[in-house]
Amino acid sequence: MNALSQHPPSVRTTCPYCGVGCGVLAKPDGHGGAEISGDPEHPANFGRLCSKGSALGETLGLTTRLLHPMLRGADDRLKPVSWETALDHVAGGLRQTIQTYGPDAVAFYLSGQLLTEDYYVANKLMKGFIGSANVDTNSRLCMASSVAGHRRAFGSDTVPGVYEDLDHADLIILVGSNTAWCHPVLFQRMMRNRQDRGAKLVVIDPRRTATADDADLFLPVAPGTDAVLFSGLLVHLAERNACDVDYITRHTTDFETALERAREIAPDVETAAAACGLESRDVQKLFDWFCGTPKVVTCFSQGVNQSAQGTDKVNAIINCHLATGRIGRLGQGPFSLTGQPNAMGGREVGGLANQLAAHMGFSPEEIDRVGRFWRASNMAQHEGHKAVQMFEAIARGEIKALWVMGTNPVVSLPDAGAMREALGKLDLFVVSENVLSNDTVNSGAHVLLPAAAWGEKDGTVTNSERRISRQRPFLALPGEARPDWWAVAEVAQRLGFADAFAYRHAADIFREHAALSAFENDGVRDFDIGALAAIGDERYNALDPLQWPASASGQGRERFFADGGFYTADRKARFIAVEPPRLRQSTSTRYPLRLNTGRVRDQWHTMTRSGLSPRLGSHLPEPFVEVHPADAAAAGLEQDGFARITTPYGICTLKVVIDDGQQCGSIFVPIHWNDETAASARVGELVAPETDPFSGQPESKATPATIAPVVFRLRGFLLTRERAVALPPGTLWSRVAIAGGTGFLVASDGDVGAWRDWATASLGDIEFAEYSDPPHGTYRLAAFVDGRLEACLFVGPAEDAPRWDAIKALFTADDVSARDRRALLSGRSADGIAESGPLVCACFGVGLATIRDAIASRRVVSVEDIGRALKAGTNCGSCLPELRKIVARDHAEEAA
Ligand code: SF4
């Protein structure tokens, strides 16, 4: 072994989670793992990572991986086959479908997790050679309304600003964005601006989130009314003569029409406030701050996008920035924060059914241009089905063959139960995946293709500020895993398109993508990276993060539109007259509440990667519903009890969290849990399949719902070395990664005798100790192999649920001492391992109990003290809002 292999160098790559696009240094350990740190030279994060990024090292490994192609046989079982067999089967199935039913009977459903190169090849095959535009992506669920809003206003899908604007803005407005949890590194950047320069932060959100806790002004807007608020702001700007008349005249059209409509919707502050359920003085304050602050950035995210009126909401925001000319200048502009790591790259290559490629659409000229560039034999002539419509077409039997790549639509789509049922109708159902098992794979996939995962992938991604970064491999491809672009190109070659898909590696694809962006462009399209069309393999491999545009003539620019130059026919922006807001589905006596969905701090999407990290799993280990105290009282719910949430589409049973940050009449459920990780928490099943008429993005935040208490007799937990366990029928469970194994939180109506029978039968010959008290409903069991704790089951009366913190600590020990063994069944460790409680700081593993003990002992009195004493909050800062809350609450309790 040489010195280099003993100390392998760090590889510069990019985080695979959110659209902030942080640079990561990965130092492989030579055993399939890697040490992870932030890349200090990456301009998106300058070395910082959030809790998710910091824990990436815990998510590497092959335990859950799909490593070989699999084909479903006549016995309905998936069996490993060679790539040759799998690819022949896919190509044969596609060919037969196209010949029998035509190209529109085929669809690809892609993902914002794919690299740009993967996306490019899949889009090219479908739109240029199969001849259909039925290519859509989970980005449809994420930021399609921003795309549609940009295109309506700017004539192009352009994010005008850059992250640096967040450092220079004097007013930052966050609309529908829990930035503190969903874009933590950017949020800390905003917080530094607030602290160092005194920038004001306004948060507009129906929920008082962790982000709102740090706001100078929090506006708990009524669901669906954001466009009213920004219509009111437009009117206010006009009446205060705060508009930039010169900019409006020279660079825009339709201002008067948009203003007239805004006056109909929100003629004054009082009307706007009443419609939005806000205090007039708060609305006045927002309007005055906006009027009086030239440097203002308005960031928006899923709370705006995931709406049946998402596009109008985006345009209502953009209207205010156009009216003041506050766009494309340092510290000024509307800013869409994308959810996924490569949503922007997908947009660049045309990964949406209503885009072609390189930011082109479906006009005859553009179809012709792309067709000539690709030398395509069969260009799609019209837009394809957007995500929800695609699955509805599958349900109607119109789409017969579907290829899903890198996403889990059975969890994430609305009305997910119906979507899963639809998949059963397919003649050919192909899934390219990293994992052997997830809800989509388990919905009857006919072919599984093992895809390269993060750490193995080689290509590029683009973040929210148009910055293209390399995702570089630092691990060898395991088993027979291959890049997605390779699998698509192999199928294309089998379909007879070898010349157009003869790529040797990712750099070939990137060069073609860059060349297409510049092809017959001449400044008529925003997306132009022609300067990279001829880069050599070496330069591609060493590519530093760079922002587009980067044209062949060397012209680039950091921001767009300060001096107009929009991508419409007359180069002027369009003001949009938005429609009066109206939620598509009304509440009723049967469904009196509104179901809102969203993310939690330490999990990502459907948890196939983040769910592998014990650290991340400790923060919020089980699925929950947040309910306002008044709604909880009305429904008879108890804190920490359980509730059944019912909508016209489905049912989930979740733990109750009563929280006055939740708006009365509205409940919140996270999106992450699914049938792999919990018994009854696949929230997509509850969500209405209503979509925005322009973007096709589903309304994920306002489904009418009802809630009722569910009572279980017993609660407890199981710790095991196994990953999958068949628990007794009727158990409500959720699964979480713990150090050394897996934890299940359980609740049931069974008696302790049934749990004892189940546990002892499951253990077989393994040595165990037990404590049983049937009259009090208590059963505890601890099983050992060679002195190591192998499994541990605690069940007890639901009102006195056993806690697992001390036992979890013992689970990591190779040899549990005799003393600890004796004490174990008491639920506490004999050698005084402190119960740290639910995790607050994921970076340093600091729990709630530890923090509260420190406050109670007066060792710490402030968040800064906590940082000094316990290190909590001193790395990524994602937990700072929570720490502030804990300190405030404990001090308030003490004062009382
Ligand atoms: S903010 Fe966190 S999740 Fe997002 S890219 Fe950065 S490290 Fe990854």
Short mmCIF file of N, CA and C in Angstrom, two decimals, residues 347-411:
data_model
loop_
_atom_site.label_atom_id
_atom_site.label_comp_id
_atom_site.label_asym_id
_atom_site.label_seq_id
_atom_site.Cartn_x
_atom_site.Cartn_y
_atom_site.Cartn_z
N ARG A 347 -34.29 21.74 -15.03
CA ARG A 347 -34.94 22.79 -15.82
C ARG A 347 -34.09 23.16 -17.03
N GLU A 348 -32.76 23.17 -16.84
CA GLU A 348 -31.87 23.55 -17.95
C GLU A 348 -31.97 22.57 -19.12
N VAL A 349 -32.10 21.29 -18.80
CA VAL A 349 -32.11 20.31 -19.89
C VAL A 349 -33.52 20.04 -20.40
N GLY A 350 -34.54 20.66 -19.79
CA GLY A 350 -35.91 20.43 -20.26
C GLY A 350 -36.53 19.20 -19.64
N GLY A 351 -36.20 18.93 -18.39
CA GLY A 351 -36.74 17.73 -17.73
C GLY A 351 -38.20 17.82 -17.36
N LEU A 352 -38.85 18.92 -17.69
CA LEU A 352 -40.29 19.05 -17.42
C LEU A 352 -41.06 18.84 -18.73
N ALA A 353 -42.28 18.30 -18.61
CA ALA A 353 -43.05 17.90 -19.80
C ALA A 353 -43.43 19.09 -20.69
N ASN A 354 -43.38 20.30 -20.13
CA ASN A 354 -43.75 21.47 -20.93
C ASN A 354 -42.54 22.29 -21.36
N GLN A 355 -41.34 21.71 -21.25
CA GLN A 355 -40.14 22.36 -21.77
C GLN A 355 -39.48 21.41 -22.76
N LEU A 356 -38.67 21.99 -23.65
CA LEU A 356 -38.00 21.11 -24.60
C LEU A 356 -36.56 20.82 -24.11
N ALA A 357 -35.66 21.68 -24.30
CA ALA A 357 -34.29 21.52 -23.77
C ALA A 357 -33.63 22.89 -23.82
N ALA A 358 -32.62 23.10 -22.98
CA ALA A 358 -31.85 24.35 -22.97
C ALA A 358 -32.77 25.57 -22.90
N HIS A 359 -33.75 25.50 -22.02
CA HIS A 359 -34.72 26.58 -21.81
C HIS A 359 -35.51 26.93 -23.07
N MET A 360 -35.76 25.94 -23.91
CA MET A 360 -36.63 26.17 -25.07
C MET A 360 -37.97 25.50 -24.84
N GLY A 361 -38.97 25.98 -25.58
CA GLY A 361 -40.32 25.44 -25.44
C GLY A 361 -40.73 24.70 -26.70
N PHE A 362 -42.03 24.63 -26.93
CA PHE A 362 -42.54 23.81 -28.02
C PHE A 362 -43.06 24.64 -29.21
N SER A 363 -42.47 25.82 -29.44
CA SER A 363 -42.84 26.55 -30.65
C SER A 363 -42.25 25.79 -31.85
N PRO A 364 -42.84 25.93 -33.05
CA PRO A 364 -42.31 25.23 -34.22
C PRO A 364 -40.83 25.51 -34.45
N GLU A 365 -40.40 26.77 -34.22
CA GLU A 365 -38.98 27.10 -34.45
C GLU A 365 -38.09 26.35 -33.47
N GLU A 366 -38.55 26.30 -32.22
CA GLU A 366 -37.72 25.66 -31.21
C GLU A 366 -37.67 24.14 -31.41
N ILE A 367 -38.80 23.56 -31.79
CA ILE A 367 -38.79 22.11 -32.08
C ILE A 367 -37.82 21.84 -33.23
N ASP A 368 -37.88 22.68 -34.24
CA ASP A 368 -37.00 22.51 -35.40
C ASP A 368 -35.53 22.66 -35.00
N ARG A 369 -35.27 23.68 -34.16
CA ARG A 369 -33.88 23.96 -33.78
C ARG A 369 -33.28 22.79 -32.99
N VAL A 370 -34.02 22.34 -32.00
CA VAL A 370 -33.50 21.23 -31.17
C VAL A 370 -33.38 19.96 -32.03
N GLY A 371 -34.36 19.75 -32.90
CA GLY A 371 -34.33 18.57 -33.78
C GLY A 371 -33.11 18.56 -34.67
N ARG A 372 -32.76 19.73 -35.22
CA ARG A 372 -31.57 19.80 -36.08
C ARG A 372 -30.30 19.57 -35.27
N PHE A 373 -30.27 20.15 -34.06
CA PHE A 373 -29.07 19.97 -33.23
C PHE A 373 -28.87 18.50 -32.86
N TRP A 374 -29.96 17.86 -32.46
CA TRP A 374 -29.86 16.45 -32.05
C TRP A 374 -29.78 15.49 -33.24
N ARG A 375 -30.06 16.01 -34.44
CA ARG A 375 -30.29 15.14 -35.61
C ARG A 375 -31.32 14.09 -35.22
N ALA A 376 -32.40 14.60 -34.66
CA ALA A 376 -33.42 13.71 -34.07
C ALA A 376 -34.37 13.20 -35.14
N SER A 377 -34.70 11.95 -35.02
CA SER A 377 -35.53 11.33 -36.04
C SER A 377 -37.01 11.52 -35.76
N ASN A 378 -37.36 11.88 -34.55
CA ASN A 378 -38.79 11.84 -34.21
C ASN A 378 -39.09 12.82 -33.09
N MET A 379 -38.97 14.11 -33.38
CA MET A 379 -39.15 15.11 -32.32
C MET A 379 -40.59 15.16 -31.81
N ALA A 380 -40.75 15.28 -30.49
CA ALA A 380 -42.08 15.51 -29.90
C ALA A 380 -42.60 16.83 -30.44
N GLN A 381 -43.87 16.87 -30.73
CA GLN A 381 -44.45 18.07 -31.35
C GLN A 381 -45.27 18.91 -30.38
N HIS A 382 -45.51 18.39 -29.22
CA HIS A 382 -46.32 19.15 -28.26
C HIS A 382 -45.93 18.74 -26.85
N GLU A 383 -46.41 19.52 -25.87
CA GLU A 383 -46.08 19.24 -24.47
C GLU A 383 -46.63 17.87 -24.07
N GLY A 384 -46.00 17.29 -23.06
CA GLY A 384 -46.46 16.00 -22.55
C GLY A 384 -47.26 16.15 -21.28
N HIS A 385 -47.52 15.01 -20.64
CA HIS A 385 -48.29 15.02 -19.38
C HIS A 385 -47.40 15.45 -18.22
N LYS A 386 -47.92 16.40 -17.43
CA LYS A 386 -47.23 16.78 -16.20
C LYS A 386 -47.52 15.70 -15.14
N ALA A 387 -46.73 15.71 -14.06
CA ALA A 387 -46.69 14.57 -13.12
C ALA A 387 -48.06 13.98 -12.77
N VAL A 388 -48.94 14.80 -12.21
CA VAL A 388 -50.22 14.24 -11.75
C VAL A 388 -51.02 13.72 -12.95
N GLN A 389 -51.02 14.49 -14.04
CA GLN A 389 -51.75 14.06 -15.24
C GLN A 389 -51.12 12.79 -15.82
N MET A 390 -49.79 12.66 -15.68
CA MET A 390 -49.12 11.46 -16.19
C MET A 390 -49.66 10.21 -15.48
N PHE A 391 -49.76 10.30 -14.16
CA PHE A 391 -50.24 9.13 -13.41
C PHE A 391 -51.74 8.91 -13.64
N GLU A 392 -52.47 10.00 -13.88
CA GLU A 392 -53.89 9.82 -14.21
C GLU A 392 -54.03 9.13 -15.58
N ALA A 393 -53.12 9.46 -16.50
CA ALA A 393 -53.15 8.80 -17.82
C ALA A 393 -52.77 7.33 -17.69
N ILE A 394 -51.90 7.03 -16.73
CA ILE A 394 -51.58 5.61 -16.47
C ILE A 394 -52.84 4.91 -15.95
N ALA A 395 -53.54 5.59 -15.03
CA ALA A 395 -54.76 4.99 -14.46
C ALA A 395 -55.82 4.75 -15.53
N ARG A 396 -55.86 5.65 -16.52
CA ARG A 396 -56.86 5.48 -17.60
C ARG A 396 -56.40 4.44 -18.63
N GLY A 397 -55.19 3.94 -18.48
CA GLY A 397 -54.67 2.94 -19.41
C GLY A 397 -54.09 3.54 -20.68
N GLU A 398 -53.88 4.86 -20.71
CA GLU A 398 -53.32 5.49 -21.92
C GLU A 398 -51.80 5.36 -21.97
N ILE A 399 -51.18 5.46 -20.81
CA ILE A 399 -49.73 5.23 -20.75
C ILE A 399 -49.53 3.78 -20.30
N LYS A 400 -48.75 3.06 -21.09
CA LYS A 400 -48.59 1.61 -20.85
C LYS A 400 -47.21 1.26 -20.30
N ALA A 401 -46.25 2.14 -20.55
CA ALA A 401 -44.88 1.84 -20.11
C ALA A 401 -44.32 3.06 -19.38
N LEU A 402 -43.78 2.83 -18.17
CA LEU A 402 -43.25 3.93 -17.35
C LEU A 402 -41.86 3.56 -16.85
N TRP A 403 -40.96 4.54 -16.96
CA TRP A 403 -39.60 4.36 -16.40
C TRP A 403 -39.40 5.45 -15.35
N VAL A 404 -39.29 5.03 -14.09
CA VAL A 404 -39.08 5.96 -12.97
C VAL A 404 -37.60 5.95 -12.63
N MET A 405 -37.00 7.14 -12.49
CA MET A 405 -35.57 7.22 -12.15
C MET A 405 -35.35 8.07 -10.90
N GLY A 406 -34.85 7.46 -9.86
CA GLY A 406 -34.36 8.21 -8.70
C GLY A 406 -35.40 8.96 -7.93
N THR A 407 -36.63 8.45 -7.88
CA THR A 407 -37.66 9.12 -7.09
C THR A 407 -38.68 8.10 -6.64
N ASN A 408 -39.52 8.53 -5.71
CA ASN A 408 -40.41 7.60 -5.00
C ASN A 408 -41.85 8.13 -5.09
N PRO A 409 -42.43 8.15 -6.31
CA PRO A 409 -43.72 8.83 -6.49
C PRO A 409 -44.87 8.25 -5.69
N VAL A 410 -44.76 6.99 -5.30
CA VAL A 410 -45.84 6.39 -4.51
C VAL A 410 -45.93 7.03 -3.13
N VAL A 411 -44.86 7.70 -2.71
CA VAL A 411 -44.89 8.45 -1.46
C VAL A 411 -45.19 9.92 -1.71
#
